[in-house]
XYZ file of C-alpha atoms in Angstrom:
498
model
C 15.176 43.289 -14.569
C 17.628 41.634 -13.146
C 18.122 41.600 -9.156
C 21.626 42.629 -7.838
C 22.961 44.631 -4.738
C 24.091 47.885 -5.391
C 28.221 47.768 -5.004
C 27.958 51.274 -3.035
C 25.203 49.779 -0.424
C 27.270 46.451 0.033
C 30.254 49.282 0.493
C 27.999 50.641 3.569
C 27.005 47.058 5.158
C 30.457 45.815 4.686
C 31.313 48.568 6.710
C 28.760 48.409 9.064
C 29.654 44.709 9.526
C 33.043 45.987 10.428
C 32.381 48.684 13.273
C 29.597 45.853 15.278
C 33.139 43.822 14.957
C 35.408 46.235 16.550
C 32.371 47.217 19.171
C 31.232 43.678 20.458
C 34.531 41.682 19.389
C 35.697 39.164 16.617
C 33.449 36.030 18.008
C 30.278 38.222 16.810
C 31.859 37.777 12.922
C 30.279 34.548 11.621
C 26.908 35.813 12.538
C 27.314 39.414 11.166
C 28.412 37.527 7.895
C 25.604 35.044 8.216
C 22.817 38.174 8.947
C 24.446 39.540 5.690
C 24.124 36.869 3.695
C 20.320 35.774 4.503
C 19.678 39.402 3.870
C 21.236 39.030 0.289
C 19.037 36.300 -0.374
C 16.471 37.801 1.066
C 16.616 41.144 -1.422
C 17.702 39.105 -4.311
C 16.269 35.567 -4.814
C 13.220 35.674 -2.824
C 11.922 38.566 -4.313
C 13.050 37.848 -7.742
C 10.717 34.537 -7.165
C 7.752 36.469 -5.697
C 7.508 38.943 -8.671
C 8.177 35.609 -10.946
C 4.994 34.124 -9.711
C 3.082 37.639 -9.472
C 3.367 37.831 -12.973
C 2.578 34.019 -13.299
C -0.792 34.655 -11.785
C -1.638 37.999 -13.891
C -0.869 35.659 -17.570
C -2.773 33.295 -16.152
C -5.955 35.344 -15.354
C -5.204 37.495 -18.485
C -5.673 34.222 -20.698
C -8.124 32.643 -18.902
C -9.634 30.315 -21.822
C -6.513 28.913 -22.419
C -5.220 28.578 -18.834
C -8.336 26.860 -17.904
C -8.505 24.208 -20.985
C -4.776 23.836 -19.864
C -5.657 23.484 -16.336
C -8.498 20.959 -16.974
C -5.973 18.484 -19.018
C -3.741 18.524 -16.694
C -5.959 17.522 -13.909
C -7.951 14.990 -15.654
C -4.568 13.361 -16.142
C -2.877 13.944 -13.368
C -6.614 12.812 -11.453
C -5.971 9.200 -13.532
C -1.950 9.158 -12.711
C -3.118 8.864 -9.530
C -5.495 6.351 -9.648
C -3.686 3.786 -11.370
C -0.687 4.407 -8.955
C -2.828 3.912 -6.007
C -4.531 0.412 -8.190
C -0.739 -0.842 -9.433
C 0.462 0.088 -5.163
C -1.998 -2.455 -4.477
C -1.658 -4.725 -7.467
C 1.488 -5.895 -6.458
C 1.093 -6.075 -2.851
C -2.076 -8.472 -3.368
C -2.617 -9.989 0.516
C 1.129 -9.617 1.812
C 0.307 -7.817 4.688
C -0.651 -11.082 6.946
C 1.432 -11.652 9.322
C 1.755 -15.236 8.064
C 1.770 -14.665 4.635
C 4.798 -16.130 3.453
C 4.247 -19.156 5.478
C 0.610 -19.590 3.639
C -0.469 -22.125 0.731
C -3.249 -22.483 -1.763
C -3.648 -26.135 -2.893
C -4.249 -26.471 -6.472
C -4.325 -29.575 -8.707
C -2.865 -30.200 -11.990
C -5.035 -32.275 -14.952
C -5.169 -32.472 -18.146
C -8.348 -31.124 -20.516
C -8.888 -31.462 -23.990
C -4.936 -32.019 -24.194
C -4.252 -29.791 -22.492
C -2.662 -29.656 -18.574
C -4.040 -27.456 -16.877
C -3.790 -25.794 -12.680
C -6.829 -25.463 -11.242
C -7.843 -23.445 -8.342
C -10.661 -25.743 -6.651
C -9.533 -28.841 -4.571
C -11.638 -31.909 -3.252
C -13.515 -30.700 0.303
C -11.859 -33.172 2.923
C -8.078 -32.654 1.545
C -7.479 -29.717 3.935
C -8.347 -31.544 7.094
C -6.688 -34.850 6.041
C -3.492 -32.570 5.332
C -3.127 -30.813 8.747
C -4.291 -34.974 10.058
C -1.450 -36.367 8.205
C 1.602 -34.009 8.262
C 3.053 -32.437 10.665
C 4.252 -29.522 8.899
C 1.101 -28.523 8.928
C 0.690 -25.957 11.244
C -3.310 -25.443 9.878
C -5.569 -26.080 7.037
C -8.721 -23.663 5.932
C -11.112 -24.459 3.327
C -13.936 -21.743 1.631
C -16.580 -22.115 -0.436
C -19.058 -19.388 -2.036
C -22.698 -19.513 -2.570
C -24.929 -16.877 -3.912
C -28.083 -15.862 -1.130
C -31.137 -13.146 -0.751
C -30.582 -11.530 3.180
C -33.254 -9.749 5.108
C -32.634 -7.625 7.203
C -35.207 -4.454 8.955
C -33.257 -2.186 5.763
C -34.593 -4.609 3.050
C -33.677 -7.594 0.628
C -30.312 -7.709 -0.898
C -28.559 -10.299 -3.153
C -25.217 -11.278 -1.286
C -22.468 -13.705 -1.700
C -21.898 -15.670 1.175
C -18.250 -17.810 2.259
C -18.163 -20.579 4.252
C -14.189 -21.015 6.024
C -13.582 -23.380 8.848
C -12.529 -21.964 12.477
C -8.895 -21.245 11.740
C -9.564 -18.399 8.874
C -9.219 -15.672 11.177
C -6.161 -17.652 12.689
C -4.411 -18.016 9.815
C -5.386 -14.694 7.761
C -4.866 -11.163 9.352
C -8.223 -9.647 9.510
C -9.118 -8.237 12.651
C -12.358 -7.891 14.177
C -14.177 -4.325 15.108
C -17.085 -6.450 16.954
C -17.861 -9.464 18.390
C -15.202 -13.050 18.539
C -14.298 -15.171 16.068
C -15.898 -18.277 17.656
C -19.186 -17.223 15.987
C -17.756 -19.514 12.971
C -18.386 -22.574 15.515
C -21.880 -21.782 15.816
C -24.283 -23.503 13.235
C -26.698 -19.952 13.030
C -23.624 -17.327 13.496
C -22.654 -15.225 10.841
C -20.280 -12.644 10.427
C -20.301 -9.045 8.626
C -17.962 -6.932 7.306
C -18.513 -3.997 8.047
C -19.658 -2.326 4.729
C -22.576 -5.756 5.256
C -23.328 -4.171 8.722
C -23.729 -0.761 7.805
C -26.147 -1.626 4.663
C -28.172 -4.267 6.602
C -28.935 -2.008 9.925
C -27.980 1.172 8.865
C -27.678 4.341 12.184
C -27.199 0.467 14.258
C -24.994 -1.417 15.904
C -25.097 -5.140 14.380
C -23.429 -7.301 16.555
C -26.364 -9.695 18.042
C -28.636 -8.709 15.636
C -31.026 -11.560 13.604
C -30.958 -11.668 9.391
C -32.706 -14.490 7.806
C -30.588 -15.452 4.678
C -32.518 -17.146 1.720
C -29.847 -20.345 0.225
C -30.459 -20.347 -3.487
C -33.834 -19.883 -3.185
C -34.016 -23.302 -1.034
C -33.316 -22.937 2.093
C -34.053 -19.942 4.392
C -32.338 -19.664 7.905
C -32.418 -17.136 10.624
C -29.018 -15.890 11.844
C -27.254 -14.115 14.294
C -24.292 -11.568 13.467
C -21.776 -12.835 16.317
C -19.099 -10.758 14.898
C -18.529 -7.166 12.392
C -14.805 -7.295 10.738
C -12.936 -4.252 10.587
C -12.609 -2.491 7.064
C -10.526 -4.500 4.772
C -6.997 -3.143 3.379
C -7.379 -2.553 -0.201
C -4.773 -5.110 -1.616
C -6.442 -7.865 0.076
C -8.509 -10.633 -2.590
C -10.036 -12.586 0.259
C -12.862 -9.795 1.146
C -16.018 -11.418 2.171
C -19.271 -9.716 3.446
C -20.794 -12.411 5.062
C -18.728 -15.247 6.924
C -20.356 -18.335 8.050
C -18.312 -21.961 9.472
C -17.529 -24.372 7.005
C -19.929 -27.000 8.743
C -22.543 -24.876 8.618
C -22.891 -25.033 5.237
C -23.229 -29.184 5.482
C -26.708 -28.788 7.015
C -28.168 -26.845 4.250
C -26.491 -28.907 1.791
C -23.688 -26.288 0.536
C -20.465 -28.256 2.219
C -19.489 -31.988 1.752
C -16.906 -31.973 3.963
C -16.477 -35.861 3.615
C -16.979 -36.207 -0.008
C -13.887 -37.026 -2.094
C -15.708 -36.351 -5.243
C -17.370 -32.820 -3.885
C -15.139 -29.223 -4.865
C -14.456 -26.490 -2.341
C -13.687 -23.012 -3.637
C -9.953 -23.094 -2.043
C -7.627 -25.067 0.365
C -5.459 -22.762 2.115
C -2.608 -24.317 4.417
C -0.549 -22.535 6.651
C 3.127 -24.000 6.992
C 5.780 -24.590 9.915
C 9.097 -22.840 9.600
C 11.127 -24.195 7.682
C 9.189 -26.525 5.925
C 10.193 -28.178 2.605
C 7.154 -27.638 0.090
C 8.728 -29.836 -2.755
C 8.530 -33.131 0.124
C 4.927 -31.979 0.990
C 3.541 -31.963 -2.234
C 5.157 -35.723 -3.374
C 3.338 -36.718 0.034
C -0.234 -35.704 -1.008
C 0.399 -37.942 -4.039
C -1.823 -40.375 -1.673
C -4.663 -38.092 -1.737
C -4.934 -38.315 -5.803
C -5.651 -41.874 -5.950
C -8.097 -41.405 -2.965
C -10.166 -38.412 -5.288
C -9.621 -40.153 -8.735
C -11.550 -43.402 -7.120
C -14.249 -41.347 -5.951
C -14.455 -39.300 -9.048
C -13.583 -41.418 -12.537
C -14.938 -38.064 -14.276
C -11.947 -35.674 -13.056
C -8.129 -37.444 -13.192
C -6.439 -34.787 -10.801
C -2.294 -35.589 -11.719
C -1.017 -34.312 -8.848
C -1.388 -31.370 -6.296
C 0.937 -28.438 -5.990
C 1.133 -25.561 -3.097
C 1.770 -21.427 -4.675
C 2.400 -18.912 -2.269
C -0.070 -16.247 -1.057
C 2.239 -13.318 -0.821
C 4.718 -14.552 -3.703
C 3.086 -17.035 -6.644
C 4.356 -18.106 -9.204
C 4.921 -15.860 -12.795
C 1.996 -17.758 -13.789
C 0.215 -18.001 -11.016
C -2.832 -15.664 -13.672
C -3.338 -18.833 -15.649
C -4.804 -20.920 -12.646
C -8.328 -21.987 -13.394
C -10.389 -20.367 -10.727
C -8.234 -19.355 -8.660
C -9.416 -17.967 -5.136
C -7.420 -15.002 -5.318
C -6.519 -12.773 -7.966
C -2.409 -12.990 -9.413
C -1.030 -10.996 -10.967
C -1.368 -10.928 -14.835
C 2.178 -8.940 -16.848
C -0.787 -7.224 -19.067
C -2.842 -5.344 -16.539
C 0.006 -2.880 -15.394
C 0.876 -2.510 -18.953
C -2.848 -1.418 -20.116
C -3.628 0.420 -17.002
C 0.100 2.426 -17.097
C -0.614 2.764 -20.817
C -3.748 4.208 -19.890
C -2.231 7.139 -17.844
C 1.204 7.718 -19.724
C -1.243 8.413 -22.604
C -3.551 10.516 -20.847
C -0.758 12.446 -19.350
C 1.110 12.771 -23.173
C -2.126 14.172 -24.199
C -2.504 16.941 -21.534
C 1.307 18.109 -21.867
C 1.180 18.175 -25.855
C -2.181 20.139 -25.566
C -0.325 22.558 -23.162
C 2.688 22.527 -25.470
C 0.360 23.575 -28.754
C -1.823 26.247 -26.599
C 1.526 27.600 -25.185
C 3.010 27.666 -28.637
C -0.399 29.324 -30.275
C -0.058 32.187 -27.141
C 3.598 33.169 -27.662
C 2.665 35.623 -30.816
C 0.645 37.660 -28.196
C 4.054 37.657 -25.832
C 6.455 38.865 -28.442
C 6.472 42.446 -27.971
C 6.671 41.882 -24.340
C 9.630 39.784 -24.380
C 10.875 41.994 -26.774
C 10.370 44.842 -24.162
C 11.664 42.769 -21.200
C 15.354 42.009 -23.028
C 15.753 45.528 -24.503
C 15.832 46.706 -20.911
C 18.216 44.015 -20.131
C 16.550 40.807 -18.874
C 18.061 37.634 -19.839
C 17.166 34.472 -20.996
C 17.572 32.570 -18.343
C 15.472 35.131 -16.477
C 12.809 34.654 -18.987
C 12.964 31.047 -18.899
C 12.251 30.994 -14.809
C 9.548 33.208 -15.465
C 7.792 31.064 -18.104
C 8.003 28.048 -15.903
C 7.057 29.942 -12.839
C 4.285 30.411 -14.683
C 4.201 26.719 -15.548
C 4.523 25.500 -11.797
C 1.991 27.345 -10.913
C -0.572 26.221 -13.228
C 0.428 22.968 -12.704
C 0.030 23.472 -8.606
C -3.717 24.805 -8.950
C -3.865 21.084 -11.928
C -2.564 18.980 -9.146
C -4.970 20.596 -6.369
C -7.923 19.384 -8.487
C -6.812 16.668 -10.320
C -6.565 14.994 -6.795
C -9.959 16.344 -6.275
C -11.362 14.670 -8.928
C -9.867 11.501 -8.206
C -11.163 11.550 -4.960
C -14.913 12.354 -5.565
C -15.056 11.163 -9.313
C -12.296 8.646 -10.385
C -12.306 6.295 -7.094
C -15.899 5.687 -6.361
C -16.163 5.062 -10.376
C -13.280 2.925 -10.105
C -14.565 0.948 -7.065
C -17.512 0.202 -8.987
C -16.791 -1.654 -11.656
C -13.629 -3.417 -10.281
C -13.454 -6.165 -7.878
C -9.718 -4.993 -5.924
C -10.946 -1.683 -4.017
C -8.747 1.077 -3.911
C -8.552 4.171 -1.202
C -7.567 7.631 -1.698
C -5.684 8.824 1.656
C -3.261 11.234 1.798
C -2.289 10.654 5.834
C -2.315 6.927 5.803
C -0.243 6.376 2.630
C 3.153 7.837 2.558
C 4.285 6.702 -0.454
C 1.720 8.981 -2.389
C 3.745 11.985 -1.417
C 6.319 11.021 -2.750
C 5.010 9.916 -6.084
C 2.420 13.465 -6.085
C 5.607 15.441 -5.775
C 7.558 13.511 -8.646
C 4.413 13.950 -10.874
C 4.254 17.815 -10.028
C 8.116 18.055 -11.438
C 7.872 15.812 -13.815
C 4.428 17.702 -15.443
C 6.525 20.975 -15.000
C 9.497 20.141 -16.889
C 7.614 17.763 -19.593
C 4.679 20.335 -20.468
C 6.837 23.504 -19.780
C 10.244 23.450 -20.726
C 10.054 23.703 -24.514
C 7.880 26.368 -24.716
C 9.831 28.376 -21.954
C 12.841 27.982 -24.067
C 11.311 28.129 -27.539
C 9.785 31.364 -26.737
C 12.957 32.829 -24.567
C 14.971 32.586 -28.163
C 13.196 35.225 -30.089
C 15.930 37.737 -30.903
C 14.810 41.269 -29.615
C 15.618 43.119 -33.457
C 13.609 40.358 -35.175
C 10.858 40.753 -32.718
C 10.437 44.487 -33.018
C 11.398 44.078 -37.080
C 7.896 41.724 -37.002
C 10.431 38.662 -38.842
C 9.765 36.603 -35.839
C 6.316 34.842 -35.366
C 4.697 31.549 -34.623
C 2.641 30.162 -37.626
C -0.131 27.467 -37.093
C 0.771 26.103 -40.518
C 4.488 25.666 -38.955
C 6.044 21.849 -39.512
C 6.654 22.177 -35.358
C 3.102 22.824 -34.829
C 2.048 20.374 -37.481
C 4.389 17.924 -35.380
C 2.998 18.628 -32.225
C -1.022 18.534 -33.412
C -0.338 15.286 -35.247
C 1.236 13.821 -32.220
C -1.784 14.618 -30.328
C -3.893 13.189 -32.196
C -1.973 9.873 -32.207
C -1.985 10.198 -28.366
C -5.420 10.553 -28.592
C -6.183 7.672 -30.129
C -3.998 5.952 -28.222
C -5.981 6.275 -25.705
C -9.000 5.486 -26.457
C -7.844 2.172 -27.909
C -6.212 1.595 -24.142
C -9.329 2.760 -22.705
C -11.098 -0.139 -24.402
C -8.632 -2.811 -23.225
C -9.274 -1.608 -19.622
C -12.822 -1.541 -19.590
C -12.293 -4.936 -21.525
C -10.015 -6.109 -18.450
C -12.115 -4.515 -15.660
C -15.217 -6.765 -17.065
């Protein structure tokens, strides 16, 4: 039925509005009117919403099969919306949070391979430290390099990576200690942790001063000391390390050649002065070429070039291992794909359950417009019942992101992605647009669809919802092309996460 105020009681509290005027004076007006107006909402709209979603919750538990295979879609998808919003967040925001980012470099060189010029992410080991010698504009130079290790520690053995930087890394990059100084990359038997390192290797411990002995390709084995634990790494960072030793460290044991023209480091990173013209510092380094070409005939570098950490270039992805991960055009593509087709899938499976459940409703919507109910009324009421399914899909869809989708996801991809719904704001935002969006895409057609049934043709039995219809045949074959849709996008991105 439809809510209105009766015209004799808004007679009375016109009226009564009038005498509290005339007792207590004309400046009491505006908030008699306002007192009657909040009390027509009140009666009307409020409670015309609250019976709306008490009947929303008695369909629901009256068709519980088919709310709960509804419900289930819905979060599943909703669950993967999420994580590919929280991977893409990241994705494009790959390492610009140091405070220096736009001011920092990667060194790359450009030769040509089987025809065919190529960038390539590794640069000779003494070209950082001859840069910062030789120009000014220089404000510091870092080098890393990577080698694979067995640590022991009082938990065990584990296979780790380990890095090797020079003093400035924690200068030049912004990751910030929990424990301990960065000096401990001056000392020939420091190491530092992260902290997921520290919290595997001594466990219920503190690890700051505490003694690993690390295992060098199965070579070399060398007791060190943690002289430092770094605080948990932001997710969009690709310069994560677990265990951080100095770059002349690794000369002793054979890893580093820091003087050795013909010798590769993993990555050169430079940090720039203000202002700094990059296209006059990379014609200067033309002087280091000819000084790596003569110590290595095998590899004819062409010339070096400087990309950006915090904005490369659009093809920054086709750089031959590169230190950092760029980003490549198909990944958002294949992972979006990924969740527009999961969420298709859920709102065209709601669509053809809704559609198969309407027969059953006929003779109540018949009911509800013979005693005067309108469409529009009928309409709100279908996607009040709508919302609210797709409130109680959103609960647990972010539920099984958070104990299912994320851990999974954080296993089998290198970039590491956190569900938090305090420290990232932005997530609101996009949760709420996904609740409205779900609502109107999975709801509105059946609300209206099922509003239109004329009440005679209803109660004559000439209106009815065959499975054999062409609309349902529409709607099931569009599913199914969803469906495999995809599973061939679900290949590409376990194809892409390998």
């Amino acid at each position: 039925m439809e809510f209105r105020v009766n015209p004799e009681n808004a007679t009375i509290l016109k009226m009564l509005i009038q005498t509290i005027i005339s007792r207590f004076g004309e400046h009491n007006e505006i908030h008699c009117r306002a007192k009657f107006f909040l009390t027509f909402i009140h009666h009307n709209f409020l409670n015309m919403f609250q019976n709306y979603f008490k009947l929303a919750w008695r369909n629901l538990l009256s068709n519980k099969i088919a709310s709960g295979i509804n419900i289930a879609g819905l979060s599943i998808a909703i669950g993967c919306c999420v994580v590919v919003y929280l991977f893409l967040k990241n994705y494009f925001t790959l390492d610009d949070f140091h405070a220096n980012a736009d001011r920092i470099y990667m060194v790359e060189y450009v030769a040509e391979k089987d025809g065919k010029t190529e960038i390539w992410g590794r640069t000779p080991m003494p070209l950082g430290p001859a840069l910062a010698d030789n120009f000014p504009q220089v404000e510091r130079a870092v080098r890393t390099q990577l080698a694979s290790v067995k640590v022991y520690s009082g938990a065990g053995a584990f296979d780790e990576l380990v890095y090797f930087a020079d003093p400035g890394y924690f200068d030049m990059f912004t990751f910030p200690l929990a424990e301990g100084s960065a000096a401990g990359l001056q000392e020939p038997e420091g190491v530092i942790l992260s902290q997921e390192a520290a919290d595997k290797f001594f466990p219920d411990e503190d690890a700051l001063g505490k003694a690993i002995t690390v295992s060098f390709e199965g070579k070399v084995k060398k007791a060190l000391t943690v002289k430092g634990v770094a605080a948990p790494f932001p997710g969009n960072t690709g310069l994560r390390f677990d265990l951080l030793m100095g770059f002349d460290a690794g000369a002793a044991i054979e890893i580093t050649e820091p003087g050795n023209w013909a010798a590769m480091t993993r990555a050169t990173f430079v940090q720039l002065k203000s202002g700094t013209q990059v296209a006059d510092l990379e014609k200067g380094m033309a002087a280091f070429v000819t000084q790596h070409n003569a110590a290595n005939p095998d590899l004819k570098i062409q010339s070096f070039v400087l990309d950006n950490l915090q904005n490369p270039t659009s093809d920054a992805y086709r750089v031959v291992n590169r230190p950092t991960e760029a980003a490549h055009p198909m990944v958002p593509l294949v992972f979006g794909g990924v969740a527009l087709l999961l969420f298709a899938l859920s709102c065209f499976n709601y669509i053809n359950i809704s559609l198969g459940q309407s027969a059953r409703r006929l003779k109540e919507i018949g009911v509800r417009k013979v005693i005067g109910v309108r469409k529009r009324q009928l309409v709100l009421q279908f996607m009040s019942e709508n919302l609210l399914l797709c409130c109680i899909a959103r609960a647990l869809g972010l539920v099984f992101a958070q104990t299912v989708l994320v851990p999974y996801f954080n296993s089998i991809m290198v970039q590491k992605i956190t569900f938090s719904l305090t420290e990232n704001a932005g997530i609101w935002l996009f949760l709420l647009a996904l609740l409205a969006f779900t609502g109107i895409a999975s709801g509105a057609y059946p609300a209206l669809y099922i509003s239109s049934f004329q009440t005679v043709s209803i109660f004559r039995g000439k209106s009815s919802f065959s499975n054999k219809s062409k609309l349902t045949q529409a709607f099931l074959g569009l599913q199914f092309v969803f469906a495999f849709g995809t599973v061939i996008a679900g290949v590409l991105f376990y194809s892409l996460a390998g």
